Amino acid sequence: MSPTPEYDPEATPFFFSGAALDDIAEQHGGSYANADPFPHAVIDDFLPEDVAEEVLAEFPDARNDEWIHRPPDHKYQQRKLKHYDEQTMGPVVRNVLSQFNSAAMIEFLEKVTGIDGLIPDPYYWGGGMHLIERGGFLKVHADFNWHEKLRLDRRVNLLLYFNKEWDESYGGHLELWNREMSSCVKRVLPVFNRCVIFNTTDTSFHGHPDPIACPEGRNRKSLALYYYSNGRPASESAGKSRTTYKLRPGESPYTPS
């Protein structure tokens, strides 16, 4: 493991501007609730460009031992790495993640989503830094809806991508599927500094289910933040559930070799 990064007294930390976030909320809040197939927004150039560049520079190489790997026989995830131990993250990434848990960000998300009383997760349970290697995928799913430690309901996902010059042919699109799993309604290319925010319910099916085809040495990078509340509308959930995976029409189950 890398040592905890030392404090740099000359560094200027990044802070979200409430006024700037209000402008974004005004642009996207009106259309969020009625977005198809479930409430969501896609926002480009979310971070200042220099901050996004610094975050990208601090992503560990896929071979570094900071990353946690899924078992190779996992049926629904392959070559997906995660890192949520903030004590071994670079100082910029650690600061940016803390800003995504700040009051300014929570107020912004409440304005966009219309969900009051959102609560961030200081443990980044399931979130933090994500990296998908060439050939990796995450099958379509609805996320777990209950945080056992915080005893809270999961309500909102925020994904921020860090993939420069990411060509359409590389794949890795975030797919949003309808509740019947009969069609993919939207595909989002995970390009640099693009943010996707969406409500998390039992039927918010999403994923990037096809193996990514980026060149050797490239990979799909993102930050993932999840937000919770004390209770949720009864119409959104049939009870506490773990991540639920779904096969697309005509899709055969993946069989690890």
PDB file of C-alpha atoms in Angstrom:
ATOM      1  CA  MET A   1       0.000   0.000   0.000  1.00  0.00           C
ATOM      2  CA  SER A   2       1.127   3.549  -0.663  1.00  0.00           C
ATOM      3  CA  PRO A   3       1.663   5.767   2.384  1.00  0.00           C
ATOM      4  CA  THR A   4      -0.910   8.415   3.204  1.00  0.00           C
ATOM      5  CA  PRO A   5      -0.117  11.460   1.004  1.00  0.00           C
ATOM      6  CA  GLU A   6       1.568  14.228   2.987  1.00  0.00           C
ATOM      7  CA  TYR A   7      -0.092  17.606   3.528  1.00  0.00           C
ATOM      8  CA  ASP A   8       1.067  20.238   1.047  1.00  0.00           C
ATOM      9  CA  PRO A   9       0.642  23.709   2.620  1.00  0.00           C
ATOM     10  CA  GLU A  10       1.121  25.361  -0.788  1.00  0.00           C
ATOM     11  CA  ALA A  11      -1.705  23.448  -2.457  1.00  0.00           C
ATOM     12  CA  THR A  12      -4.994  25.253  -3.000  1.00  0.00           C
ATOM     13  CA  PRO A  13      -7.854  22.808  -2.420  1.00  0.00           C
ATOM     14  CA  PHE A  14     -10.869  22.740  -4.711  1.00  0.00           C
ATOM     15  CA  PHE A  15     -14.247  23.761  -3.343  1.00  0.00           C
ATOM     16  CA  PHE A  16     -17.602  23.612  -5.104  1.00  0.00           C
ATOM     17  CA  SER A  17     -19.213  26.981  -5.670  1.00  0.00           C
ATOM     18  CA  GLY A  18     -22.822  27.070  -4.511  1.00  0.00           C
ATOM     19  CA  ALA A  19     -23.629  29.743  -7.107  1.00  0.00           C
ATOM     20  CA  ALA A  20     -22.136  27.707  -9.960  1.00  0.00           C
ATOM     21  CA  LEU A  21     -24.004  24.603  -8.824  1.00  0.00           C
ATOM     22  CA  ASP A  22     -27.231  26.613  -8.649  1.00  0.00           C
ATOM     23  CA  ASP A  23     -26.773  27.526 -12.316  1.00  0.00           C
ATOM     24  CA  ILE A  24     -26.379  23.853 -13.237  1.00  0.00           C
ATOM     25  CA  ALA A  25     -29.397  22.905 -11.131  1.00  0.00           C
ATOM     26  CA  GLU A  26     -31.474  25.519 -12.924  1.00  0.00           C
ATOM     27  CA  GLN A  27     -30.452  24.089 -16.297  1.00  0.00           C
ATOM     28  CA  HIS A  28     -31.206  20.454 -15.451  1.00  0.00           C
ATOM     29  CA  GLY A  29     -33.694  20.421 -12.591  1.00  0.00           C
ATOM     30  CA  GLY A  30     -36.727  21.003 -14.767  1.00  0.00           C
ATOM     31  CA  SER A  31     -36.117  18.008 -17.037  1.00  0.00           C
ATOM     32  CA  TYR A  32     -34.670  15.596 -14.470  1.00  0.00           C
ATOM     33  CA  ALA A  33     -37.894  14.147 -13.070  1.00  0.00           C
ATOM     34  CA  ASN A  34     -39.404  13.479 -16.500  1.00  0.00           C
ATOM     35  CA  ALA A  35     -36.301  11.969 -18.108  1.00  0.00           C
ATOM     36  CA  ASP A  36     -36.756   8.565 -19.731  1.00  0.00           C
ATOM     37  CA  PRO A  37     -36.477   5.742 -18.641  1.00  0.00           C
ATOM     38  CA  PHE A  38     -36.085   7.080 -15.073  1.00  0.00           C
ATOM     39  CA  PRO A  39     -35.108  10.442 -13.569  1.00  0.00           C
ATOM     40  CA  HIS A  40     -31.570  11.388 -14.605  1.00  0.00           C
ATOM     41  CA  ALA A  41     -29.311  14.121 -15.959  1.00  0.00           C
ATOM     42  CA  VAL A  42     -26.131  14.088 -18.057  1.00  0.00           C
ATOM     43  CA  ILE A  43     -23.892  17.096 -17.403  1.00  0.00           C
ATOM     44  CA  ASP A  44     -20.670  17.780 -19.296  1.00  0.00           C
ATOM     45  CA  ASP A  45     -17.621  19.689 -17.995  1.00  0.00           C
ATOM     46  CA  PHE A  46     -18.739  19.186 -14.411  1.00  0.00           C
ATOM     47  CA  LEU A  47     -15.441  19.966 -12.694  1.00  0.00           C
ATOM     48  CA  PRO A  48     -13.081  22.808 -13.596  1.00  0.00           C
ATOM     49  CA  GLU A  49     -10.842  21.369 -16.307  1.00  0.00           C
ATOM     50  CA  ASP A  50      -7.624  21.719 -14.295  1.00  0.00           C
ATOM     51  CA  VAL A  51      -9.173  19.890 -11.332  1.00  0.00           C
ATOM     52  CA  ALA A  52     -10.443  17.082 -13.574  1.00  0.00           C
ATOM     53  CA  GLU A  53      -6.952  16.749 -15.071  1.00  0.00           C
ATOM     54  CA  GLU A  54      -5.435  16.461 -11.593  1.00  0.00           C
ATOM     55  CA  VAL A  55      -7.948  13.795 -10.597  1.00  0.00           C
ATOM     56  CA  LEU A  56      -7.083  11.799 -13.723  1.00  0.00           C
ATOM     57  CA  ALA A  57      -3.364  12.128 -12.964  1.00  0.00           C
ATOM     58  CA  GLU A  58      -3.902  10.584  -9.523  1.00  0.00           C
ATOM     59  CA  PHE A  59      -5.710   7.456 -10.726  1.00  0.00           C
ATOM     60  CA  PRO A  60      -3.457   4.534  -9.753  1.00  0.00           C
ATOM     61  CA  ASP A  61      -2.216   2.187 -12.439  1.00  0.00           C
ATOM     62  CA  ALA A  62      -4.388  -0.911 -12.754  1.00  0.00           C
ATOM     63  CA  ARG A  63      -1.500  -3.014 -11.436  1.00  0.00           C
ATOM     64  CA  ASN A  64      -1.238  -1.103  -8.145  1.00  0.00           C
ATOM     65  CA  ASP A  65      -2.302  -2.958  -5.024  1.00  0.00           C
ATOM     66  CA  GLU A  66      -4.652  -0.169  -3.889  1.00  0.00           C
ATOM     67  CA  TRP A  67      -7.287  -1.662  -6.184  1.00  0.00           C
ATOM     68  CA  ILE A  68      -9.774  -4.298  -5.017  1.00  0.00           C
ATOM     69  CA  HIS A  69     -10.525  -6.901  -7.703  1.00  0.00           C
ATOM     70  CA  ARG A  70     -13.724  -8.837  -8.215  1.00  0.00           C
ATOM     71  CA  PRO A  71     -13.278 -12.637  -8.264  1.00  0.00           C
ATOM     72  CA  PRO A  72     -12.530 -13.815 -11.818  1.00  0.00           C
ATOM     73  CA  ASP A  73     -15.530 -16.164 -11.746  1.00  0.00           C
ATOM     74  CA  HIS A  74     -18.058 -13.377 -11.101  1.00  0.00           C
ATOM     75  CA  LYS A  75     -20.964 -13.809 -13.526  1.00  0.00           C
ATOM     76  CA  TYR A  76     -21.955 -10.159 -13.788  1.00  0.00           C
ATOM     77  CA  GLN A  77     -18.742  -8.160 -13.412  1.00  0.00           C
ATOM     78  CA  GLN A  78     -15.417  -8.757 -15.072  1.00  0.00           C
ATOM     79  CA  ARG A  79     -12.156  -6.812 -14.813  1.00  0.00           C
ATOM     80  CA  LYS A  80     -13.827  -4.211 -12.580  1.00  0.00           C
ATOM     81  CA  LEU A  81     -11.564  -2.656  -9.953  1.00  0.00           C
ATOM     82  CA  LYS A  82     -12.535  -0.374  -7.077  1.00  0.00           C
ATOM     83  CA  HIS A  83     -10.697   1.733  -4.512  1.00  0.00           C
ATOM     84  CA  TYR A  84     -12.461   3.462  -1.624  1.00  0.00           C
ATOM     85  CA  ASP A  85      -9.784   3.794   1.068  1.00  0.00           C
ATOM     86  CA  GLU A  86      -9.397   7.570   1.135  1.00  0.00           C
ATOM     87  CA  GLN A  87      -6.283   7.343   3.306  1.00  0.00           C
ATOM     88  CA  THR A  88      -4.299   5.891   0.384  1.00  0.00           C
ATOM     89  CA  MET A  89      -5.763   8.144  -2.322  1.00  0.00           C
ATOM     90  CA  GLY A  90      -3.965  11.124  -3.789  1.00  0.00           C
ATOM     91  CA  PRO A  91      -4.710  14.487  -2.128  1.00  0.00           C
ATOM     92  CA  VAL A  92      -6.677  15.884  -5.057  1.00  0.00           C
ATOM     93  CA  VAL A  93      -8.937  12.838  -5.380  1.00  0.00           C
ATOM     94  CA  ARG A  94      -9.469  12.762  -1.624  1.00  0.00           C
ATOM     95  CA  ASN A  95     -10.390  16.431  -1.564  1.00  0.00           C
ATOM     96  CA  VAL A  96     -12.721  16.145  -4.560  1.00  0.00           C
ATOM     97  CA  LEU A  97     -14.526  13.163  -3.034  1.00  0.00           C
ATOM     98  CA  SER A  98     -14.994  15.110   0.192  1.00  0.00           C
ATOM     99  CA  GLN A  99     -16.459  17.985  -1.831  1.00  0.00           C
ATOM    100  CA  PHE A 100     -18.988  15.604  -3.368  1.00  0.00           C
ATOM    101  CA  ASN A 101     -20.096  14.920   0.218  1.00  0.00           C
ATOM    102  CA  SER A 102     -20.252  18.641   1.085  1.00  0.00           C
ATOM    103  CA  ALA A 103     -23.308  20.728   1.972  1.00  0.00           C
ATOM    104  CA  ALA A 104     -23.026  22.636  -1.321  1.00  0.00           C
ATOM    105  CA  MET A 105     -23.221  19.390  -3.314  1.00  0.00           C
ATOM    106  CA  ILE A 106     -26.067  17.969  -1.212  1.00  0.00           C
ATOM    107  CA  GLU A 107     -28.106  21.156  -1.707  1.00  0.00           C
ATOM    108  CA  PHE A 108     -27.419  20.987  -5.447  1.00  0.00           C
ATOM    109  CA  LEU A 109     -28.551  17.362  -5.651  1.00  0.00           C
ATOM    110  CA  GLU A 110     -31.693  18.105  -3.680  1.00  0.00           C
ATOM    111  CA  LYS A 111     -32.566  20.894  -6.123  1.00  0.00           C
ATOM    112  CA  VAL A 112     -31.929  18.725  -9.192  1.00  0.00           C
ATOM    113  CA  THR A 113     -33.617  15.546  -7.949  1.00  0.00           C
ATOM    114  CA  GLY A 114     -36.353  17.063  -5.811  1.00  0.00           C
ATOM    115  CA  ILE A 115     -35.391  14.685  -2.980  1.00  0.00           C
ATOM    116  CA  ASP A 116     -35.044  16.449   0.372  1.00  0.00           C
ATOM    117  CA  GLY A 117     -32.886  15.268   3.239  1.00  0.00           C
ATOM    118  CA  LEU A 118     -30.161  13.579   1.209  1.00  0.00           C
ATOM    119  CA  ILE A 119     -27.266  12.167   3.233  1.00  0.00           C
ATOM    120  CA  PRO A 120     -23.779  11.416   1.832  1.00  0.00           C
ATOM    121  CA  ASP A 121     -21.813   8.267   2.566  1.00  0.00           C
ATOM    122  CA  PRO A 122     -18.457   9.005   4.259  1.00  0.00           C
ATOM    123  CA  TYR A 123     -17.453   5.361   3.770  1.00  0.00           C
ATOM    124  CA  TYR A 124     -17.941   5.381  -0.041  1.00  0.00           C
ATOM    125  CA  TRP A 125     -19.546   1.956   0.302  1.00  0.00           C
ATOM    126  CA  GLY A 126     -19.479   0.490  -3.215  1.00  0.00           C
ATOM    127  CA  GLY A 127     -18.286   3.834  -4.575  1.00  0.00           C
ATOM    128  CA  GLY A 128     -15.060   5.816  -4.647  1.00  0.00           C
ATOM    129  CA  MET A 129     -12.692   5.200  -7.563  1.00  0.00           C
ATOM    130  CA  HIS A 130     -13.664   2.665 -10.244  1.00  0.00           C
ATOM    131  CA  LEU A 131     -11.574   1.288 -13.093  1.00  0.00           C
ATOM    132  CA  ILE A 132     -12.649  -1.165 -15.799  1.00  0.00           C
ATOM    133  CA  GLU A 133      -9.884  -2.843 -17.771  1.00  0.00           C
ATOM    134  CA  ARG A 134     -10.060  -3.785 -21.453  1.00  0.00           C
ATOM    135  CA  GLY A 135     -12.563  -6.619 -21.853  1.00  0.00           C
ATOM    136  CA  GLY A 136     -14.353  -5.744 -18.636  1.00  0.00           C
ATOM    137  CA  PHE A 137     -18.072  -5.152 -18.158  1.00  0.00           C
ATOM    138  CA  LEU A 138     -20.801  -4.577 -15.605  1.00  0.00           C
ATOM    139  CA  LYS A 139     -24.086  -6.264 -16.507  1.00  0.00           C
ATOM    140  CA  VAL A 140     -27.387  -4.399 -16.326  1.00  0.00           C
ATOM    141  CA  HIS A 141     -28.660  -4.181 -12.766  1.00  0.00           C
ATOM    142  CA  ALA A 142     -30.595  -2.271 -10.132  1.00  0.00           C
ATOM    143  CA  ASP A 143     -28.360  -1.297  -7.223  1.00  0.00           C
ATOM    144  CA  PHE A 144     -28.616  -2.392  -3.609  1.00  0.00           C
ATOM    145  CA  ASN A 145     -31.067  -0.049  -1.895  1.00  0.00           C
ATOM    146  CA  TRP A 146     -30.084  -0.185   1.776  1.00  0.00           C
ATOM    147  CA  HIS A 147     -26.886   0.861   3.587  1.00  0.00           C
ATOM    148  CA  GLU A 148     -26.452  -1.573   6.461  1.00  0.00           C
ATOM    149  CA  LYS A 149     -23.999   0.569   8.426  1.00  0.00           C
ATOM    150  CA  LEU A 150     -25.845   3.871   8.083  1.00  0.00           C
ATOM    151  CA  ARG A 151     -29.304   2.239   8.191  1.00  0.00           C
ATOM    152  CA  LEU A 152     -30.439   4.456   5.315  1.00  0.00           C
ATOM    153  CA  ASP A 153     -32.174   4.083   1.947  1.00  0.00           C
ATOM    154  CA  ARG A 154     -30.122   4.605  -1.190  1.00  0.00           C
ATOM    155  CA  ARG A 155     -31.692   7.270  -3.407  1.00  0.00           C
ATOM    156  CA  VAL A 156     -29.242   8.859  -5.864  1.00  0.00           C
ATOM    157  CA  ASN A 157     -26.166   7.802  -7.863  1.00  0.00           C
ATOM    158  CA  LEU A 158     -23.568  10.238  -9.192  1.00  0.00           C
ATOM    159  CA  LEU A 159     -20.973   9.016 -11.688  1.00  0.00           C
ATOM    160  CA  LEU A 160     -18.144  11.178 -13.044  1.00  0.00           C
ATOM    161  CA  TYR A 161     -15.969   9.903 -15.892  1.00  0.00           C
ATOM    162  CA  PHE A 162     -12.276  10.530 -16.585  1.00  0.00           C
ATOM    163  CA  ASN A 163     -11.693   9.041 -20.037  1.00  0.00           C
ATOM    164  CA  LYS A 164      -9.942  11.386 -22.442  1.00  0.00           C
ATOM    165  CA  GLU A 165     -10.299  10.880 -26.202  1.00  0.00           C
ATOM    166  CA  TRP A 166     -12.666   7.975 -25.584  1.00  0.00           C
ATOM    167  CA  ASP A 167     -13.886   6.819 -28.985  1.00  0.00           C
ATOM    168  CA  GLU A 168     -17.395   5.432 -29.567  1.00  0.00           C
ATOM    169  CA  SER A 169     -15.816   2.213 -30.816  1.00  0.00           C
ATOM    170  CA  TYR A 170     -14.293   1.580 -27.369  1.00  0.00           C
ATOM    171  CA  GLY A 171     -17.763   1.018 -25.922  1.00  0.00           C
ATOM    172  CA  GLY A 172     -18.275   1.246 -22.185  1.00  0.00           C
ATOM    173  CA  HIS A 173     -21.455   3.265 -22.650  1.00  0.00           C
ATOM    174  CA  LEU A 174     -23.643   3.581 -19.579  1.00  0.00           C
ATOM    175  CA  GLU A 175     -26.944   2.022 -20.646  1.00  0.00           C
ATOM    176  CA  LEU A 176     -30.263   3.021 -19.084  1.00  0.00           C
ATOM    177  CA  TRP A 177     -33.008   0.407 -19.528  1.00  0.00           C
ATOM    178  CA  ASN A 178     -36.746   0.571 -19.057  1.00  0.00           C
ATOM    179  CA  ARG A 179     -38.377  -1.196 -16.119  1.00  0.00           C
ATOM    180  CA  GLU A 180     -39.603  -4.070 -18.315  1.00  0.00           C
ATOM    181  CA  MET A 181     -36.030  -4.697 -19.547  1.00  0.00           C
ATOM    182  CA  SER A 182     -37.394  -4.692 -23.081  1.00  0.00           C
ATOM    183  CA  SER A 183     -35.243  -1.868 -24.468  1.00  0.00           C
ATOM    184  CA  CYS A 184     -32.240   0.326 -23.769  1.00  0.00           C
ATOM    185  CA  VAL A 185     -33.635   3.852 -23.753  1.00  0.00           C
ATOM    186  CA  LYS A 186     -30.373   5.791 -23.440  1.00  0.00           C
ATOM    187  CA  ARG A 187     -26.641   5.183 -23.941  1.00  0.00           C
ATOM    188  CA  VAL A 188     -24.098   7.584 -22.444  1.00  0.00           C
ATOM    189  CA  LEU A 189     -20.491   7.587 -23.660  1.00  0.00           C
ATOM    190  CA  PRO A 190     -18.204   7.852 -20.579  1.00  0.00           C
ATOM    191  CA  VAL A 191     -16.113  10.757 -21.806  1.00  0.00           C
ATOM    192  CA  PHE A 192     -13.821  12.973 -19.757  1.00  0.00           C
ATOM    193  CA  ASN A 193     -15.492  15.147 -17.098  1.00  0.00           C
ATOM    194  CA  ARG A 194     -19.023  13.972 -17.961  1.00  0.00           C
ATOM    195  CA  CYS A 195     -21.302  13.548 -14.943  1.00  0.00           C
ATOM    196  CA  VAL A 196     -24.404  11.353 -14.778  1.00  0.00           C
ATOM    197  CA  ILE A 197     -26.873  11.667 -11.907  1.00  0.00           C
ATOM    198  CA  PHE A 198     -29.874   9.367 -11.530  1.00  0.00           C
ATOM    199  CA  ASN A 199     -32.414   8.136  -9.009  1.00  0.00           C
ATOM    200  CA  THR A 200     -31.807   4.714  -7.512  1.00  0.00           C
ATOM    201  CA  THR A 201     -34.878   2.480  -7.261  1.00  0.00           C
ATOM    202  CA  ASP A 202     -35.706  -1.199  -7.702  1.00  0.00           C
ATOM    203  CA  THR A 203     -36.301  -0.548 -11.427  1.00  0.00           C
ATOM    204  CA  SER A 204     -33.521   1.906 -12.343  1.00  0.00           C
ATOM    205  CA  PHE A 205     -31.757  -0.687 -14.489  1.00  0.00           C
ATOM    206  CA  HIS A 206     -28.360   0.386 -15.785  1.00  0.00           C
ATOM    207  CA  GLY A 207     -24.879  -0.910 -16.574  1.00  0.00           C
ATOM    208  CA  HIS A 208     -22.229  -1.197 -19.264  1.00  0.00           C
ATOM    209  CA  PRO A 209     -22.868  -4.834 -20.181  1.00  0.00           C
ATOM    210  CA  ASP A 210     -20.625  -5.354 -23.226  1.00  0.00           C
ATOM    211  CA  PRO A 211     -16.855  -5.898 -22.881  1.00  0.00           C
ATOM    212  CA  ILE A 212     -15.047  -2.630 -23.477  1.00  0.00           C
ATOM    213  CA  ALA A 213     -12.778  -2.607 -26.504  1.00  0.00           C
ATOM    214  CA  CYS A 214     -10.348   0.182 -25.677  1.00  0.00           C
ATOM    215  CA  PRO A 215      -6.709  -0.239 -26.781  1.00  0.00           C
ATOM    216  CA  GLU A 216      -4.307  -2.176 -24.602  1.00  0.00           C
ATOM    217  CA  GLY A 217      -3.087  -0.015 -21.744  1.00  0.00           C
ATOM    218  CA  ARG A 218      -6.293   2.057 -21.663  1.00  0.00           C
ATOM    219  CA  ASN A 219      -9.158   1.589 -19.232  1.00  0.00           C
ATOM    220  CA  ARG A 220     -12.480   3.130 -18.197  1.00  0.00           C
ATOM    221  CA  LYS A 221     -12.121   5.407 -15.143  1.00  0.00           C
ATOM    222  CA  SER A 222     -14.782   6.981 -12.965  1.00  0.00           C
ATOM    223  CA  LEU A 223     -15.674   8.286  -9.538  1.00  0.00           C
ATOM    224  CA  ALA A 224     -18.895   6.976  -7.998  1.00  0.00           C
ATOM    225  CA  LEU A 225     -20.844   8.662  -5.199  1.00  0.00           C
ATOM    226  CA  TYR A 226     -24.089   7.417  -3.655  1.00  0.00           C
ATOM    227  CA  TYR A 227     -26.567   9.380  -1.565  1.00  0.00           C
ATOM    228  CA  TYR A 228     -29.158   8.213   0.959  1.00  0.00           C
ATOM    229  CA  SER A 229     -32.213   9.300   2.921  1.00  0.00           C
ATOM    230  CA  ASN A 230     -34.050   8.226   6.058  1.00  0.00           C
ATOM    231  CA  GLY A 231     -36.974   6.507   4.336  1.00  0.00           C
ATOM    232  CA  ARG A 232     -38.266   6.572   0.789  1.00  0.00           C
ATOM    233  CA  PRO A 233     -41.634   6.503  -1.038  1.00  0.00           C
ATOM    234  CA  ALA A 234     -43.276   3.099  -0.710  1.00  0.00           C
ATOM    235  CA  SER A 235     -43.813   3.027  -4.482  1.00  0.00           C
ATOM    236  CA  GLU A 236     -40.058   2.880  -5.115  1.00  0.00           C
ATOM    237  CA  SER A 237     -39.197  -0.322  -3.302  1.00  0.00           C
ATOM    238  CA  ALA A 238     -40.638  -3.656  -2.293  1.00  0.00           C
ATOM    239  CA  GLY A 239     -38.198  -3.853   0.610  1.00  0.00           C
ATOM    240  CA  LYS A 240     -34.471  -4.069   1.265  1.00  0.00           C
ATOM    241  CA  SER A 241     -32.612  -5.676  -1.609  1.00  0.00           C
ATOM    242  CA  ARG A 242     -29.113  -6.380  -2.814  1.00  0.00           C
ATOM    243  CA  THR A 243     -27.896  -5.588  -6.310  1.00  0.00           C
ATOM    244  CA  THR A 244     -30.239  -7.301  -8.774  1.00  0.00           C
ATOM    245  CA  TYR A 245     -28.824  -8.222 -12.187  1.00  0.00           C
ATOM    246  CA  LYS A 246     -30.919  -8.572 -15.337  1.00  0.00           C
ATOM    247  CA  LEU A 247     -30.262 -10.220 -18.696  1.00  0.00           C
ATOM    248  CA  ARG A 248     -31.022  -8.217 -21.820  1.00  0.00           C
ATOM    249  CA  PRO A 249     -33.426  -9.682 -24.401  1.00  0.00           C
ATOM    250  CA  GLY A 250     -31.659 -12.609 -26.078  1.00  0.00           C
ATOM    251  CA  GLU A 251     -28.630 -12.358 -23.797  1.00  0.00           C
ATOM    252  CA  SER A 252     -27.123 -15.568 -22.463  1.00  0.00           C
ATOM    253  CA  PRO A 253     -25.624 -15.726 -18.972  1.00  0.00           C
ATOM    254  CA  TYR A 254     -21.881 -15.095 -18.892  1.00  0.00           C
ATOM    255  CA  THR A 255     -19.858 -18.199 -18.173  1.00  0.00           C
ATOM    256  CA  PRO A 256     -16.369 -17.495 -16.803  1.00  0.00           C
ATOM    257  CA  SER A 257     -13.715 -19.491 -18.637  1.00  0.00           C
TER     258      SER A 257
END
